[in-house]
């Protein structure tokens, strides 16, 4: 069995973001979820969250498993990238959906508005506008929309949003030495395809796939999303250990050379 470690998005959770994927993969994979503080059963913390600390905790969640793939979504992609560079001997592959290396000014403004609306009755409408692709949102009937707007944010959401402001994993991209799939949600109004392409272009040999969905692929196109992830993981499982090791060694050497020359850094 391939071990798969899940890293979720800001204001989400393992069940909220990955329930359908867990159900699909659990038949033939060992699936481990890591809830960020203030989400699921994890208590909120008084101190600010740090990317390095959470990346280490993410990897620690898979103790007892020598190697594992990390499937990251949104904020979870930054955790996955940092985990892969801090623990290269443990991470065997990455799947990054709606990734970003560093928020651009537009995304920073959206996160600011999101934070300011957390305790208001406008939050649900705002999250729907930035989170759901226009085609999906336009298909909702009045009753479906009303049900969907009855959403609640986990208590740790403000801390997750504060963490986003600090993220810059651009220098990490050239150091990624494992097979990587970047899934671009092409109708994404929050983490736009600009960010997805930046991550894919920064990782040597990364595969790039497009999914016609907004920022919530597990709601808008769950079967297509799961198929992309499963196919990639199965392809990695079929690779022989010797070939995988050779590819990782070559990528690591190239990454170290690029990093020393300053390439891939803005």
Coordinates of C-alpha atoms in Angstrom, one line a residue:
X1 CA 0.0 0.0 0.0
X2 CA 1.1 3.5 -0.8
X3 CA 0.9 5.9 2.2
X4 CA -0.8 9.2 1.4
X5 CA -0.6 12.2 3.8
X6 CA -3.2 14.9 3.4
X7 CA -2.7 18.7 4.0
X8 CA -5.9 20.8 3.8
X9 CA -6.7 24.4 3.1
X10 CA -7.3 27.5 5.2
X11 CA -10.7 27.5 6.9
X12 CA -11.2 23.9 5.8
X13 CA -10.3 20.5 7.4
X14 CA -9.5 17.0 6.4
X15 CA -13.1 15.9 6.3
X16 CA -14.3 19.1 4.7
X17 CA -11.7 19.0 1.9
X18 CA -10.9 15.3 1.5
X19 CA -13.9 13.2 2.5
X20 CA -14.5 11.9 -1.0
X21 CA -10.8 11.4 -1.7
X22 CA -10.4 9.4 1.5
X23 CA -13.3 7.2 0.7
X24 CA -11.8 6.5 -2.7
X25 CA -8.1 6.0 -1.8
X26 CA -8.6 4.0 1.4
X27 CA -9.4 0.8 -0.4
X28 CA -5.8 0.5 -1.6
X29 CA -3.8 3.2 0.2
X30 CA -3.0 4.1 3.7
X31 CA -4.4 7.6 4.1
X32 CA -3.4 9.9 7.0
X33 CA -5.0 13.3 7.6
X34 CA -3.5 16.2 9.5
X35 CA -5.9 18.8 10.8
X36 CA -4.5 22.3 11.3
X37 CA -4.9 23.9 14.7
X38 CA -8.4 25.1 15.3
X39 CA -9.8 22.6 12.8
X40 CA -11.4 19.2 13.3
X41 CA -10.3 17.8 16.6
X42 CA -7.2 20.0 16.9
X43 CA -7.4 22.8 19.4
X44 CA -6.6 26.4 18.4
X45 CA -3.2 27.7 19.6
X46 CA -2.5 31.0 21.3
X47 CA 0.8 31.6 19.4
X48 CA 1.1 32.4 15.7
X49 CA 1.3 29.4 13.4
X50 CA 4.6 28.9 11.5
X51 CA 5.1 27.1 8.2
X52 CA 8.2 25.3 9.3
X53 CA 6.6 24.1 12.5
X54 CA 3.4 22.9 10.8
X55 CA 5.4 21.2 8.0
X56 CA 7.3 19.2 10.7
X57 CA 4.0 18.3 12.4
X58 CA 2.6 17.2 9.1
X59 CA 5.5 14.8 8.6
X60 CA 5.3 13.6 12.2
X61 CA 1.7 12.6 11.6
X62 CA 3.1 9.9 9.4
X63 CA 5.5 8.4 11.9
X64 CA 5.8 4.7 11.4
X65 CA 5.7 5.1 7.6
X66 CA 9.2 5.5 6.0
X67 CA 8.0 7.2 2.8
X68 CA 4.7 8.8 1.7
X69 CA 3.2 11.0 -0.9
X70 CA 1.7 14.3 0.3
X71 CA -1.5 15.6 -1.3
X72 CA -1.9 19.3 -0.5
X73 CA -4.7 21.7 -1.3
X74 CA -4.5 25.5 -1.3
X75 CA -2.7 26.5 2.0
X76 CA -1.8 22.8 2.4
X77 CA 0.3 23.0 -0.8
X78 CA 2.7 25.3 0.9
X79 CA 2.9 22.9 3.8
X80 CA 3.6 20.0 1.4
X81 CA 6.3 21.9 -0.4
X82 CA 8.1 22.9 2.8
X83 CA 7.8 19.4 4.2
X84 CA 9.4 18.0 1.0
X85 CA 12.4 20.3 1.4
X86 CA 12.8 19.9 5.1
X87 CA 12.2 16.1 5.0
X88 CA 13.4 14.9 1.6
X89 CA 14.0 11.4 2.8
X90 CA 10.4 10.9 3.8
X91 CA 8.4 12.5 1.0
X92 CA 8.1 10.4 -2.2
X93 CA 5.8 12.5 -4.3
X94 CA 3.6 15.6 -4.2
X95 CA 0.1 16.4 -5.5
X96 CA -0.6 20.1 -5.3
X97 CA -4.1 21.4 -6.0
X98 CA -4.6 25.2 -6.4
X99 CA -1.1 25.9 -5.1
X100 CA 0.6 29.2 -4.4
X101 CA 4.2 30.0 -3.6
X102 CA 3.6 33.5 -2.3
X103 CA 0.3 35.5 -2.3
X104 CA 0.3 38.3 -4.9
X105 CA -1.3 41.7 -4.0
X106 CA -4.7 40.6 -5.3
X107 CA -4.7 37.4 -3.2
X108 CA -3.5 39.4 -0.2
X109 CA -6.4 41.8 -0.5
X110 CA -8.9 38.9 -0.7
X111 CA -7.4 37.3 2.4
X112 CA -7.7 40.7 4.2
X113 CA -11.4 41.0 3.3
X114 CA -12.0 37.4 4.3
X115 CA -10.4 38.1 7.7
X116 CA -12.5 41.2 8.2
X117 CA -15.7 39.4 7.4
X118 CA -15.2 36.4 9.6
X119 CA -17.6 37.6 12.3
X120 CA -20.2 39.1 10.0
X121 CA -23.2 37.8 8.2
X122 CA -21.5 38.6 4.8
X123 CA -18.9 36.0 5.2
X124 CA -20.7 33.1 3.5
X125 CA -21.6 35.2 0.5
X126 CA -18.0 36.4 0.2
X127 CA -16.6 32.9 0.4
X128 CA -19.0 31.7 -2.2
X129 CA -18.0 34.5 -4.6
X130 CA -14.3 33.8 -4.3
X131 CA -14.4 30.1 -3.6
X132 CA -16.9 28.6 -6.1
X133 CA -16.4 28.9 -9.9
X134 CA -18.9 31.0 -11.7
X135 CA -20.4 28.1 -13.8
X136 CA -21.1 26.1 -10.6
X137 CA -22.4 29.0 -8.7
X138 CA -24.8 30.0 -11.5
X139 CA -26.2 26.5 -11.6
X140 CA -27.4 26.6 -8.0
X141 CA -31.1 27.0 -7.4
X142 CA -32.4 29.2 -4.6
X143 CA -32.9 26.4 -2.1
X144 CA -29.4 24.9 -2.9
X145 CA -27.8 28.4 -2.5
X146 CA -29.6 29.0 0.8
X147 CA -28.4 25.7 2.2
X148 CA -24.9 26.3 0.9
X149 CA -24.8 29.8 2.5
X150 CA -25.5 28.2 6.0
X151 CA -21.8 27.6 6.4
X152 CA -19.6 28.0 9.5
X153 CA -15.8 28.6 9.7
X154 CA -13.7 26.5 12.0
X155 CA -12.3 28.5 15.0
X156 CA -8.8 28.4 13.7
X157 CA -9.6 30.2 10.4
X158 CA -8.1 33.6 11.5
X159 CA -4.8 31.9 12.4
X160 CA -4.8 30.1 9.0
X161 CA -5.3 33.4 7.2
X162 CA -2.6 35.1 9.2
X163 CA -0.2 32.3 8.2
X164 CA -1.0 32.9 4.5
X165 CA 0.4 36.4 4.8
X166 CA 3.8 35.0 5.8
X167 CA 4.2 32.3 3.2
X168 CA 6.9 32.5 0.6
X169 CA 8.1 29.1 -0.6
X170 CA 9.5 30.3 -4.0
X171 CA 13.0 29.4 -2.9
X172 CA 11.8 25.9 -2.1
X173 CA 10.5 25.1 -5.6
X174 CA 13.9 24.5 -7.2
X175 CA 14.7 22.1 -4.3
X176 CA 11.8 19.8 -4.9
X177 CA 13.3 16.4 -5.9
X178 CA 10.3 14.2 -6.1
X179 CA 7.7 13.6 -8.8
X180 CA 5.1 16.3 -8.6
X181 CA 1.6 16.9 -10.0
X182 CA 0.2 20.4 -10.1
X183 CA -3.6 20.6 -10.6
X184 CA -4.7 24.0 -11.7
X185 CA -8.4 24.9 -10.9
X186 CA -8.9 27.0 -14.0
X187 CA -12.0 28.9 -12.7
X188 CA -10.4 29.8 -9.4
X189 CA -11.1 33.3 -8.2
X190 CA -9.0 33.1 -5.0
X191 CA -5.8 31.3 -5.9
X192 CA -5.7 32.0 -9.6
X193 CA -4.0 30.0 -12.3
X194 CA -1.2 32.5 -12.3
X195 CA -0.1 31.0 -8.9
X196 CA -0.6 27.4 -10.2
X197 CA 1.7 28.0 -13.2
X198 CA 4.3 29.7 -11.1
X199 CA 4.5 26.6 -8.9
X200 CA 4.5 24.2 -11.8
X201 CA 7.2 26.2 -13.7
X202 CA 9.4 26.4 -10.6
X203 CA 9.5 22.6 -9.9
X204 CA 11.7 20.6 -12.3
X205 CA 9.7 18.1 -14.3
X206 CA 6.4 18.8 -12.6
X207 CA 3.3 17.5 -14.4
X208 CA 0.6 20.1 -14.9
X209 CA -3.1 19.3 -15.3
X210 CA -6.1 21.6 -15.6
X211 CA -9.5 21.1 -13.9
X212 CA -12.5 23.1 -14.9
X213 CA -13.5 24.2 -11.3
X214 CA -13.2 27.1 -8.9
X215 CA -11.3 26.9 -5.7
X216 CA -13.4 24.0 -4.4
X217 CA -12.7 21.0 -6.7
X218 CA -14.0 18.5 -4.1
X219 CA -17.4 20.2 -4.4
X220 CA -17.4 21.2 -8.1
X221 CA -15.7 18.4 -9.9
X222 CA -14.9 15.7 -7.3
X223 CA -14.7 12.7 -9.6
X224 CA -12.4 14.4 -12.1
X225 CA -10.2 15.6 -9.2
X226 CA -10.0 12.2 -7.6
X227 CA -9.2 10.6 -11.0
X228 CA -6.3 13.0 -11.6
X229 CA -4.8 12.2 -8.1
X230 CA -5.4 8.5 -8.3
X231 CA -3.9 8.2 -11.7
X232 CA -0.7 10.1 -10.7
X233 CA -0.3 8.0 -7.5
X234 CA -0.7 4.8 -9.4
X235 CA 1.8 5.9 -12.0
X236 CA 4.3 6.6 -9.1
X237 CA 3.6 3.2 -7.5
X238 CA 4.4 1.4 -10.8
X239 CA 7.8 3.2 -11.1
X240 CA 10.6 0.9 -10.1
X241 CA 12.6 1.9 -7.0
X242 CA 15.8 2.2 -8.9
X243 CA 14.4 4.5 -11.5
X244 CA 12.7 6.6 -8.8
X245 CA 15.9 6.9 -6.8
X246 CA 17.8 7.9 -9.9
X247 CA 15.3 10.6 -10.9
X248 CA 15.3 11.9 -7.3
X249 CA 19.1 12.1 -7.2
X250 CA 19.3 13.9 -10.5
X251 CA 16.6 16.3 -9.5
X252 CA 18.2 17.0 -6.2
X253 CA 21.5 17.7 -7.8
X254 CA 19.9 20.0 -10.4
X255 CA 17.9 21.7 -7.7
X256 CA 21.0 22.4 -5.6
X257 CA 22.8 23.9 -8.6
X258 CA 19.8 26.1 -9.5
X259 CA 19.5 27.3 -5.9
X260 CA 23.2 28.2 -5.6
X261 CA 22.9 30.3 -8.8
X262 CA 19.8 32.1 -7.4
X263 CA 17.5 30.8 -10.2
X264 CA 13.8 30.3 -9.4
X265 CA 13.8 33.1 -6.8
X266 CA 12.0 36.4 -7.2

